[in-house]
Short mmCIF file of C-alpha atoms and ligand atoms in Angstrom, two decimals:
data_model
loop_
_atom_site.label_atom_id
_atom_site.label_comp_id
_atom_site.label_asym_id
_atom_site.label_seq_id
_atom_site.Cartn_x
_atom_site.Cartn_y
_atom_site.Cartn_z
CA MET A 115 -36.40 -7.53 -20.82
CA GLU A 116 -39.73 -7.53 -22.67
CA ASN A 117 -41.67 -6.09 -19.75
CA GLY A 118 -38.80 -5.05 -17.52
CA PRO A 119 -37.90 -6.65 -14.23
CA LEU A 120 -40.48 -7.41 -11.55
CA PHE A 121 -38.55 -5.16 -9.15
CA LYS A 122 -36.06 -2.52 -10.16
CA SER A 123 -34.43 -1.90 -6.79
CA ILE A 124 -33.66 -3.55 -3.48
CA GLU A 125 -35.81 -0.94 -1.79
CA ALA A 126 -38.79 -1.94 -3.94
CA VAL A 127 -38.23 -5.64 -3.18
CA GLN A 128 -37.97 -5.08 0.55
CA GLY A 129 -40.98 -2.74 0.62
CA ALA A 130 -43.14 -5.33 -1.18
CA LEU A 131 -41.95 -8.08 1.17
CA ARG A 132 -42.66 -6.02 4.28
CA ARG A 133 -46.11 -5.05 3.06
CA GLY A 134 -46.84 -8.68 2.30
CA GLU A 135 -47.46 -8.01 -1.41
CA ILE A 136 -45.20 -10.92 -2.30
CA THR A 137 -43.44 -13.63 -0.30
CA CYS A 138 -39.75 -14.22 -0.59
CA THR A 139 -40.55 -17.77 -1.74
CA ALA A 140 -42.69 -16.47 -4.60
CA LEU A 141 -39.96 -13.99 -5.50
CA VAL A 142 -37.27 -16.67 -5.67
CA GLN A 143 -39.65 -18.91 -7.64
CA HIS A 144 -40.06 -16.05 -10.10
CA TYR A 145 -36.29 -15.68 -10.46
CA LEU A 146 -35.77 -19.43 -10.94
CA LYS A 147 -38.54 -19.56 -13.52
CA GLN A 148 -36.96 -16.67 -15.42
CA ALA A 149 -33.65 -18.54 -15.40
CA GLU A 150 -35.38 -21.62 -16.88
CA THR A 151 -37.20 -19.54 -19.50
CA HIS A 152 -33.94 -17.97 -20.67
CA ARG A 153 -31.83 -21.10 -20.41
CA ALA A 154 -30.77 -20.89 -24.05
CA LEU A 155 -28.85 -17.68 -23.34
CA ASN A 156 -26.50 -19.80 -21.19
CA ALA A 157 -26.10 -17.23 -18.39
CA TYR A 158 -26.02 -19.84 -15.63
CA VAL A 159 -23.83 -22.90 -15.44
CA GLU A 160 -25.64 -24.09 -12.33
CA LEU A 161 -28.75 -23.08 -10.40
CA TRP A 162 -29.21 -23.73 -6.69
CA PRO A 163 -33.04 -23.97 -6.50
CA ASP A 164 -33.40 -26.07 -3.33
CA GLU A 165 -31.01 -23.99 -1.34
CA ALA A 166 -32.37 -20.68 -2.61
CA LEU A 167 -35.94 -21.73 -1.80
CA ARG A 168 -34.94 -22.91 1.67
CA ALA A 169 -33.29 -19.55 2.34
CA ALA A 170 -36.40 -17.79 1.01
CA GLU A 171 -38.61 -19.78 3.39
CA LYS A 172 -36.40 -18.71 6.25
CA THR A 173 -36.78 -15.08 5.21
CA ASP A 174 -40.56 -15.49 5.03
CA GLN A 175 -40.56 -16.97 8.51
CA LEU A 176 -38.54 -14.05 9.87
CA LEU A 177 -40.87 -11.61 8.13
CA ARG A 178 -43.83 -13.25 9.88
CA GLU A 179 -42.32 -13.92 13.29
CA HIS A 180 -39.22 -11.80 13.89
CA PRO A 181 -38.97 -8.92 11.44
CA GLU A 182 -36.52 -7.24 13.82
CA ARG A 183 -34.02 -10.04 13.09
CA LEU A 184 -34.00 -9.54 9.32
CA GLY A 185 -30.60 -8.69 7.90
CA PRO A 186 -30.10 -5.56 5.78
CA LEU A 187 -30.16 -7.71 2.64
CA PHE A 188 -33.30 -9.72 3.31
CA GLY A 189 -34.99 -10.71 0.08
CA VAL A 190 -31.93 -9.80 -1.98
CA ALA A 191 -31.34 -12.53 -4.57
CA LEU A 192 -27.93 -12.50 -6.23
CA SER A 193 -26.11 -14.43 -8.91
CA LEU A 194 -22.48 -15.42 -8.37
CA LYS A 195 -19.83 -15.47 -11.08
CA ASP A 196 -18.15 -18.84 -11.47
CA ASN A 197 -14.79 -17.55 -10.23
CA ILE A 198 -15.95 -16.63 -6.72
CA CYS A 199 -15.79 -19.30 -4.02
CA TYR A 200 -18.86 -20.41 -2.08
CA ALA A 201 -18.24 -23.15 0.49
CA GLY A 202 -19.57 -26.55 -0.56
CA HIS A 203 -20.31 -25.39 -4.09
CA THR A 204 -18.58 -26.13 -7.36
CA VAL A 205 -16.44 -23.34 -8.78
CA THR A 206 -14.53 -23.72 -12.05
CA ALA A 207 -13.68 -20.24 -13.39
CA GLY A 208 -15.28 -21.40 -16.65
CA SER A 209 -12.43 -23.85 -17.15
CA LYS A 210 -12.07 -27.59 -17.60
CA ILE A 211 -8.99 -27.53 -15.40
CA LEU A 212 -11.21 -26.98 -12.34
CA GLU A 213 -13.71 -29.67 -13.34
CA GLY A 214 -15.34 -31.13 -10.23
CA PHE A 215 -13.66 -28.73 -7.81
CA HIS A 216 -15.65 -27.70 -4.73
CA SER A 217 -14.81 -24.68 -2.61
CA LEU A 218 -13.79 -25.47 0.94
CA PHE A 219 -14.52 -21.91 2.06
CA SER A 220 -16.52 -18.89 0.94
CA ALA A 221 -15.11 -15.65 -0.36
CA THR A 222 -15.18 -13.01 2.39
CA ALA A 223 -17.65 -10.98 0.34
CA VAL A 224 -19.94 -13.99 -0.07
CA GLU A 225 -19.84 -14.66 3.65
CA ARG A 226 -20.72 -11.04 4.47
CA LEU A 227 -23.59 -11.05 1.99
CA LEU A 228 -25.00 -14.30 3.39
CA ASP A 229 -24.72 -12.96 6.94
CA ALA A 230 -26.71 -9.90 5.84
CA GLY A 231 -29.52 -12.15 4.53
CA ALA A 232 -28.77 -12.35 0.79
CA ILE A 233 -29.73 -15.44 -1.22
CA PHE A 234 -27.62 -16.90 -4.03
CA ILE A 235 -29.58 -18.18 -7.03
CA GLY A 236 -26.77 -19.84 -8.95
CA ARG A 237 -23.37 -19.69 -10.58
CA THR A 238 -22.93 -17.61 -13.74
CA ASN A 239 -20.97 -18.39 -16.86
CA CYS A 240 -17.80 -16.41 -17.60
CA ASP A 241 -14.71 -16.34 -19.76
CA GLN A 242 -12.14 -18.82 -18.54
CA PHE A 243 -10.30 -17.33 -15.54
CA GLY A 244 -11.88 -13.98 -16.41
CA MET A 245 -9.81 -13.81 -19.60
CA GLY A 246 -11.93 -12.37 -22.35
CA SER A 247 -14.19 -9.55 -23.43
CA SER A 248 -17.05 -11.49 -24.98
CA ASN A 249 -17.83 -14.53 -22.82
CA GLU A 250 -17.13 -16.80 -25.77
CA ASN A 251 -14.14 -18.30 -24.01
CA SER A 252 -15.90 -20.58 -21.53
CA VAL A 253 -15.85 -24.36 -21.31
CA TYR A 254 -19.66 -24.14 -21.02
CA GLY A 255 -20.03 -22.36 -24.36
CA PRO A 256 -20.83 -18.72 -25.15
CA VAL A 257 -23.36 -16.56 -23.32
CA ARG A 258 -25.90 -14.74 -25.48
CA ASN A 259 -27.11 -11.18 -25.02
CA ALA A 260 -30.86 -11.04 -24.26
CA GLU A 261 -31.10 -7.86 -26.37
CA ASP A 262 -30.06 -9.89 -29.41
CA PRO A 263 -29.13 -13.56 -28.92
CA ASP A 264 -26.81 -13.46 -31.93
CA ARG A 265 -24.61 -11.02 -30.07
CA ILE A 266 -22.19 -11.37 -27.21
CA PRO A 267 -23.12 -9.96 -23.79
CA GLY A 268 -19.57 -8.73 -23.17
CA GLY A 269 -17.11 -10.37 -20.86
CA SER A 270 -15.73 -11.79 -18.84
CA SER A 271 -18.78 -11.46 -16.55
CA GLY A 272 -21.22 -12.02 -19.43
CA GLY A 273 -23.32 -14.53 -17.49
CA ALA A 274 -23.63 -12.06 -14.62
CA ALA A 275 -24.94 -9.37 -16.97
CA VAL A 276 -27.46 -11.67 -18.64
CA SER A 277 -28.60 -13.05 -15.26
CA LEU A 278 -29.63 -9.52 -14.35
CA GLN A 279 -30.89 -8.59 -17.80
CA THR A 280 -33.29 -11.58 -17.72
CA ASP A 281 -34.56 -10.77 -14.20
CA THR A 282 -33.24 -13.85 -12.41
CA CYS A 283 -31.84 -11.77 -9.53
CA ILE A 284 -31.75 -8.19 -8.26
CA ALA A 285 -27.96 -7.79 -8.54
CA ALA A 286 -25.04 -9.82 -9.83
CA LEU A 287 -21.57 -10.35 -8.39
CA GLY A 288 -18.62 -10.53 -10.70
CA THR A 289 -14.97 -9.64 -10.91
CA ASP A 290 -13.25 -6.86 -12.82
CA THR A 291 -9.59 -7.12 -13.77
CA GLY A 292 -9.75 -4.84 -16.80
CA GLY A 293 -13.42 -4.13 -17.36
CA SER A 294 -15.19 -7.45 -16.90
CA ILE A 295 -18.01 -5.89 -14.91
CA ARG A 296 -18.30 -2.56 -16.69
CA GLN A 297 -18.11 -3.65 -20.32
CA PRO A 298 -20.82 -6.37 -20.06
CA ALA A 299 -22.96 -3.97 -18.01
CA ALA A 300 -22.62 -1.41 -20.83
CA PHE A 301 -23.50 -4.00 -23.50
CA CYS A 302 -26.57 -5.11 -21.57
CA GLY A 303 -27.95 -1.74 -20.42
CA LEU A 304 -27.01 -2.05 -16.72
CA TRP A 305 -24.98 -0.29 -14.06
CA GLY A 306 -21.63 -2.02 -13.44
CA PHE A 307 -19.19 -0.98 -10.76
CA LYS A 308 -15.57 -1.72 -9.91
CA PRO A 309 -14.47 -0.38 -6.51
CA THR A 310 -11.15 1.15 -5.52
CA TYR A 311 -8.48 -1.53 -5.39
CA GLY A 312 -8.41 -2.78 -1.80
CA ARG A 313 -11.93 -1.78 -0.89
CA ILE A 314 -13.38 -5.32 -1.08
CA SER A 315 -11.40 -8.36 -0.02
CA ARG A 316 -10.17 -10.62 -2.82
CA HIS A 317 -10.14 -13.63 -0.52
CA GLY A 318 -12.04 -16.38 -2.34
CA LEU A 319 -11.75 -14.86 -5.82
CA ILE A 320 -9.90 -17.11 -8.23
CA ALA A 321 -6.93 -14.90 -9.04
CA TYR A 322 -6.21 -13.71 -12.57
CA GLY A 323 -4.09 -10.56 -12.13
CA SER A 324 -3.90 -10.02 -8.39
CA SER A 325 -2.87 -6.37 -8.50
CA PHE A 326 -5.82 -5.64 -10.83
CA ASP A 327 -8.63 -7.96 -9.67
CA GLN A 328 -11.55 -6.54 -7.71
CA LEU A 329 -14.93 -7.94 -6.93
CA GLY A 330 -17.57 -5.87 -8.68
CA ILE A 331 -21.33 -5.45 -8.70
CA MET A 332 -23.96 -5.08 -11.43
CA ALA A 333 -27.40 -3.73 -10.65
CA HIS A 334 -30.34 -1.72 -12.00
CA ASN A 335 -29.27 1.40 -10.11
CA PRO A 336 -26.24 2.78 -8.25
CA ALA A 337 -28.01 2.88 -4.86
CA ASP A 338 -28.27 -0.92 -4.82
CA ILE A 339 -24.57 -1.13 -5.67
CA ALA A 340 -23.74 1.23 -2.78
CA LEU A 341 -25.73 -0.95 -0.37
CA LEU A 342 -23.91 -4.12 -1.46
CA LEU A 343 -20.58 -2.29 -1.36
CA ARG A 344 -21.13 -1.21 2.24
CA ILE A 345 -21.89 -4.80 3.27
CA THR A 346 -18.90 -6.35 1.51
CA GLU A 347 -16.16 -3.73 1.95
CA GLY A 348 -13.50 -3.38 4.60
CA PRO A 349 -10.47 -5.05 6.11
CA ASP A 350 -10.09 -8.80 6.07
CA THR A 351 -7.49 -10.93 7.84
CA PHE A 352 -7.33 -13.14 4.71
CA ASP A 353 -6.39 -10.27 2.34
CA SER A 354 -3.87 -7.73 3.53
CA THR A 355 -4.66 -5.43 0.59
CA ALA A 356 -8.24 -4.95 1.87
CA ILE A 357 -8.38 -1.93 4.16
CA SER A 358 -10.86 0.51 5.65
CA ALA A 359 -11.81 3.24 3.22
CA PRO A 360 -10.29 6.55 4.28
CA ALA A 361 -12.78 9.43 4.44
CA VAL A 362 -13.02 11.61 1.33
CA PRO A 363 -14.60 15.07 1.04
CA ALA A 364 -18.29 15.09 0.16
CA LEU A 365 -19.34 16.02 -3.34
CA GLU A 366 -20.44 19.58 -4.05
CA ALA A 367 -23.67 20.25 -5.93
CA ARG A 368 -21.78 21.30 -9.04
CA ALA A 369 -19.47 18.43 -9.98
CA ARG A 370 -16.34 18.89 -12.09
CA ILE A 371 -15.91 16.31 -14.83
CA ALA A 372 -12.88 15.91 -17.07
CA TYR A 373 -12.98 14.08 -20.38
CA PHE A 374 -10.29 13.12 -22.85
CA PRO A 375 -11.03 14.20 -26.43
CA GLU A 376 -8.61 11.42 -27.55
CA THR A 377 -11.02 8.79 -26.27
CA LEU A 378 -13.91 10.13 -28.31
CA ASN A 379 -11.84 10.55 -31.45
CA SER A 380 -9.86 7.32 -31.37
CA PRO A 381 -9.92 5.42 -34.68
CA GLY A 382 -11.83 2.39 -33.37
CA MET A 383 -14.67 4.49 -31.97
CA ASP A 384 -18.08 3.79 -33.47
CA ASP A 385 -19.98 6.91 -34.61
CA GLY A 386 -23.20 5.99 -32.82
CA VAL A 387 -21.37 5.29 -29.57
CA ARG A 388 -19.59 8.63 -29.94
CA SER A 389 -22.86 10.51 -30.41
CA VAL A 390 -24.43 8.86 -27.34
CA SER A 391 -21.29 9.67 -25.32
CA GLU A 392 -21.33 13.29 -26.45
CA ALA A 393 -25.02 13.57 -25.61
CA PHE A 394 -24.26 12.24 -22.12
CA LEU A 395 -21.58 14.91 -21.62
CA GLU A 396 -23.97 17.54 -22.91
CA GLY A 397 -26.56 16.34 -20.38
CA LEU A 398 -24.05 16.85 -17.59
CA ARG A 399 -23.38 20.40 -18.81
CA GLN A 400 -27.10 21.12 -19.01
CA ALA A 401 -27.48 19.88 -15.45
CA GLY A 402 -25.06 22.61 -14.40
CA HIS A 403 -21.89 20.57 -13.94
CA GLU A 404 -18.49 21.67 -15.17
CA VAL A 405 -17.32 19.52 -18.09
CA ALA A 406 -13.84 20.22 -19.41
CA PRO A 407 -11.42 18.57 -21.85
CA CYS A 408 -8.08 17.30 -20.58
CA ALA A 409 -5.09 15.89 -22.47
CA PHE A 410 -4.48 12.15 -22.16
CA PRO A 411 -1.26 11.30 -23.98
CA LEU A 412 -1.09 7.73 -22.65
CA LEU A 413 -4.09 6.29 -24.50
CA ASP A 414 -1.96 4.29 -26.95
CA TYR A 415 0.08 2.66 -24.21
CA ILE A 416 -2.51 1.45 -21.79
CA ILE A 417 -3.66 -1.68 -23.62
CA PRO A 418 -0.09 -2.95 -24.13
CA ALA A 419 0.77 -2.15 -20.51
CA TYR A 420 -2.37 -3.89 -19.25
CA TYR A 421 -1.78 -7.05 -21.29
CA VAL A 422 1.90 -7.26 -20.37
CA LEU A 423 1.22 -6.91 -16.66
CA THR A 424 -1.92 -9.05 -16.40
CA THR A 425 -0.45 -11.90 -18.44
CA ALA A 426 2.68 -11.77 -16.25
CA GLU A 427 0.55 -12.04 -13.12
CA ALA A 428 -1.68 -14.70 -14.69
CA SER A 429 1.30 -16.85 -15.63
CA THR A 430 2.30 -17.10 -11.99
CA ASN A 431 -1.23 -17.26 -10.57
CA LEU A 432 -2.16 -20.12 -12.87
CA ALA A 433 0.94 -22.16 -12.06
CA ARG A 434 -0.98 -23.75 -9.19
CA PHE A 435 -3.30 -25.60 -11.59
CA ASP A 436 -1.01 -28.53 -12.16
CA GLY A 437 -3.30 -31.56 -12.32
CA ILE A 438 -2.21 -32.60 -8.84
CA ARG A 439 -3.86 -30.28 -6.39
CA TYR A 440 -7.12 -29.17 -7.96
CA GLY A 441 -9.74 -30.33 -10.43
CA TYR A 442 -8.89 -31.99 -13.70
CA ARG A 443 -6.11 -34.56 -14.15
CA SER A 444 -5.49 -36.02 -17.59
CA PRO A 445 -6.38 -39.72 -17.67
CA LYS A 446 -3.68 -40.21 -20.34
CA ALA A 447 -0.78 -39.22 -18.08
CA GLN A 448 1.70 -42.01 -17.32
CA ASN A 449 4.13 -40.16 -15.07
CA LEU A 450 4.57 -36.92 -13.16
CA GLU A 451 5.80 -34.83 -16.06
CA GLU A 452 2.98 -36.00 -18.30
CA THR A 453 0.50 -35.26 -15.50
CA TYR A 454 1.54 -31.60 -15.52
CA LEU A 455 1.89 -31.38 -19.26
CA LEU A 456 -1.30 -33.14 -20.36
CA SER A 457 -3.52 -31.83 -17.56
CA ARG A 458 -2.57 -28.24 -18.35
CA SER A 459 -2.66 -28.75 -22.13
CA GLU A 460 -6.11 -30.32 -21.99
CA GLY A 461 -7.50 -28.27 -19.11
CA PHE A 462 -6.73 -24.71 -20.21
CA SER A 463 -8.32 -23.03 -23.24
CA GLU A 464 -6.32 -21.56 -26.11
CA GLU A 465 -6.73 -18.05 -24.74
CA VAL A 466 -5.53 -19.02 -21.27
CA LYS A 467 -2.51 -20.79 -22.76
CA ARG A 468 -1.76 -17.77 -24.95
CA ARG A 469 -1.71 -15.57 -21.86
CA ILE A 470 0.41 -17.94 -19.77
CA LEU A 471 2.95 -18.04 -22.59
CA LEU A 472 2.88 -14.27 -23.07
CA GLY A 473 3.28 -13.73 -19.35
CA THR A 474 6.13 -16.18 -19.09
CA PHE A 475 7.80 -14.45 -22.03
CA VAL A 476 7.58 -10.92 -20.63
CA LEU A 477 8.93 -12.13 -17.30
CA SER A 478 11.86 -14.05 -18.80
CA SER A 479 15.27 -12.63 -17.94
CA GLY A 480 16.13 -11.38 -21.44
CA TYR A 481 12.88 -9.46 -21.88
CA TYR A 482 11.93 -8.42 -18.37
CA ASP A 483 13.29 -4.88 -18.63
CA ALA A 484 11.99 -4.29 -22.13
CA TYR A 485 8.40 -5.38 -21.39
CA TYR A 486 7.54 -5.97 -17.76
CA ALA A 487 9.53 -3.10 -16.25
CA LYS A 488 8.41 -0.71 -19.02
CA ALA A 489 4.77 -1.63 -18.49
CA GLN A 490 5.15 -0.99 -14.76
CA GLN A 491 6.47 2.48 -15.63
CA VAL A 492 3.45 3.17 -17.84
CA ARG A 493 1.22 2.01 -15.00
CA ARG A 494 2.90 4.41 -12.58
CA MET A 495 2.66 7.32 -15.06
CA LEU A 496 -0.99 6.65 -15.69
CA ARG A 497 -1.79 6.58 -11.99
CA GLU A 498 0.10 9.82 -11.43
CA GLN A 499 -1.65 11.53 -14.33
CA LEU A 500 -5.06 10.45 -13.13
CA LEU A 501 -4.33 11.48 -9.55
CA ASN A 502 -3.23 14.86 -10.84
CA ILE A 503 -6.48 15.28 -12.73
CA PHE A 504 -8.42 14.32 -9.60
CA ARG A 505 -6.86 17.28 -7.83
CA ASP A 506 -8.97 19.54 -10.04
CA PHE A 507 -11.85 17.27 -11.01
CA ASP A 508 -14.29 14.98 -9.21
CA PHE A 509 -14.72 12.52 -12.06
CA VAL A 510 -13.18 11.48 -15.33
CA PHE A 511 -15.52 10.56 -18.16
CA MET A 512 -14.69 7.74 -20.55
CA PRO A 513 -16.75 5.73 -23.00
CA ALA A 514 -17.26 2.17 -21.70
CA ALA A 515 -16.32 0.51 -24.99
CA PRO A 516 -15.65 1.70 -28.54
CA THR A 517 -18.61 -0.23 -29.97
CA VAL A 518 -21.87 -1.88 -28.94
CA ALA A 519 -22.06 -5.66 -28.39
CA TRP A 520 -20.69 -7.40 -31.47
CA ARG A 521 -21.90 -10.58 -33.13
CA ILE A 522 -20.88 -13.93 -31.69
CA GLY A 523 -17.78 -15.12 -33.53
CA GLU A 524 -16.91 -11.69 -34.97
CA LYS A 525 -13.62 -11.27 -33.09
CA THR A 526 -12.77 -14.79 -31.98
CA ASP A 527 -10.01 -15.22 -34.58
CA ASP A 528 -8.40 -11.90 -33.80
CA PRO A 529 -7.17 -11.69 -30.20
CA VAL A 530 -5.65 -8.25 -30.73
CA ALA A 531 -8.98 -6.79 -31.90
CA MET A 532 -10.55 -8.37 -28.82
CA TYR A 533 -7.88 -6.85 -26.54
CA LEU A 534 -8.34 -3.41 -28.12
CA SER A 535 -12.02 -3.42 -27.17
CA ASP A 536 -10.87 -2.98 -23.54
CA ILE A 537 -9.23 0.37 -24.30
CA TYR A 538 -11.53 2.42 -22.07
CA THR A 539 -11.92 0.07 -19.13
CA VAL A 540 -8.37 -0.98 -18.24
CA SER A 541 -7.22 2.45 -16.99
CA ALA A 542 -9.28 2.17 -13.81
CA ASN A 543 -7.62 -1.16 -12.97
CA LEU A 544 -4.13 0.00 -13.92
CA ALA A 545 -4.59 2.99 -11.60
CA GLY A 546 -6.62 1.14 -8.93
CA VAL A 547 -9.39 3.75 -8.98
CA PRO A 548 -13.16 3.16 -8.77
CA ALA A 549 -15.22 3.27 -11.97
CA ILE A 550 -18.81 2.75 -12.97
CA ALA A 551 -20.52 1.97 -16.25
CA ILE A 552 -23.79 3.87 -16.65
CA PRO A 553 -26.48 3.13 -19.26
CA ALA A 554 -26.47 6.19 -21.53
CA GLY A 555 -28.99 5.35 -24.19
CA ARG A 556 -29.23 3.32 -27.36
CA HIS A 557 -27.17 3.25 -30.49
CA PRO A 558 -29.02 5.42 -33.04
CA GLU A 559 -28.92 2.78 -35.81
CA LEU A 560 -28.52 -0.55 -34.07
CA GLN A 561 -30.82 0.25 -31.14
CA LEU A 562 -28.49 -1.64 -28.78
CA PRO A 563 -27.52 -0.33 -25.31
CA VAL A 564 -24.59 2.06 -25.03
CA GLY A 565 -22.86 2.59 -21.71
CA VAL A 566 -20.48 5.30 -20.58
CA GLN A 567 -18.10 5.39 -17.66
CA LEU A 568 -17.14 7.67 -14.85
CA LEU A 569 -13.94 7.18 -12.85
CA ALA A 570 -13.24 8.75 -9.48
CA ALA A 571 -10.28 9.32 -7.17
CA PRO A 572 -9.21 6.39 -4.95
CA TRP A 573 -11.78 5.79 -2.18
CA ALA A 574 -14.31 8.23 -3.65
CA ASP A 575 -16.49 5.22 -4.51
CA LEU A 576 -19.56 6.45 -2.65
CA ASN A 577 -19.40 9.90 -4.24
CA LEU A 578 -19.24 8.17 -7.60
CA LEU A 579 -22.25 5.99 -6.79
CA GLN A 580 -24.19 8.94 -5.49
CA PHE A 581 -23.52 10.87 -8.68
CA ALA A 582 -24.02 8.08 -11.23
CA VAL A 583 -27.82 8.02 -11.12
N1 LIG B 792 -11.17 -8.26 -21.15
C1 LIG B 792 -10.13 -8.09 -20.19
C2 LIG B 792 -9.20 -9.28 -20.23
O1 LIG B 792 -9.46 -10.15 -20.97
C3 LIG B 792 -10.70 -7.89 -18.83
C4 LIG B 792 -11.12 -9.13 -18.17
C5 LIG B 792 -11.52 -8.93 -16.75
O2 LIG B 792 -11.74 -7.82 -16.28
N2 LIG B 792 -11.52 -10.04 -16.02
O3 LIG B 792 -8.24 -9.34 -19.55
#
């Protein structure tokens, strides 16, 4: 932002509130005003001013009368991606098919954050069902990057990134199936984190690819992410994949970082992004860490494997949107079959339909072995290779994306080019490991933010957050 955010960390917010330098009400008013000022960027699809101000008043009252009762997240204002359920609030996953749908319950993570004193400012725009890399695929229209409004903010959590970039909250909640937190964070100069699969409950997330989806967090620094992770993580009776994080060994002062030369030399890699990435690696070496190349023969297979498996999962997950149970029902339908057919045809975007069809195709009996089973094998090989590397290394370095944020409309007619932009982010989801996007500098010619990524072994999330400063 022009002058940077009012507060750059949760610690700074809470310190100012405790010292009485600002009230929580004034803080939330500031955030809401910022959201109004930057309305044209289309980051929010709905703001919750009355509720947010009421919660802020309650925090102010506690600060005055019962500071000992304040939750660990007092004064923490968050934005919520439009595919995460919040009881009594509309949630549409950026899609017409969920028009008018209200959540009956809150996501477990949302509940835990509210219990800890957090305040939700509003619902952020996203690619329909989290399917996209540019946030152009939303029924509410594209989101614009505050760095350059003619450019995309990244996706699918583009609204989340811009909500933070424009100082309307101190952290943003999103989801990451194949990079939807990390890539927009990289394009907007923020930290973006996807935890180990199973660390945060998926209960209340609108499913895209269930074996890939994780709730993720964007913030101005990794310590804030760690705080929010500790509040939201852990077992949940509503999601059997959410478990307690097993202990992992603490990080030594000299970290060992592997990188894959293939990722830096791949044909789609922009020269400026490469030079920023190389400078980041050089910085790690200068700081005394071990940085070593490692072979990564699977690079060409991970995008196909990711899109085969996620479309397969999406095709079954999205079967529930049938015009009967949730949201939109076509007014033109005359009978049951037309209700399904027209509601789904009119309710889903082109991209969502493309993926449902692709997923149905790769799961069909004649093609299952050739595509779905093969992709599962690639997934297994990738996980094994990464786990092997993590025997000798603490982290794996990857670029976050091959380019900086592109211009709105540049890739909309070419879905394959769009899919290829996810080449560096999908590995973490295929393998279920934690990963963080870190702002690494600016593109030497375009002056736009460049992010890089570090991946860690399963459950080493906190080591990763501690290191990624
Ligand atoms: N861009 C990727 C996709 O379209 C990732 C999206 C996500 O993480 N939700 O599938």
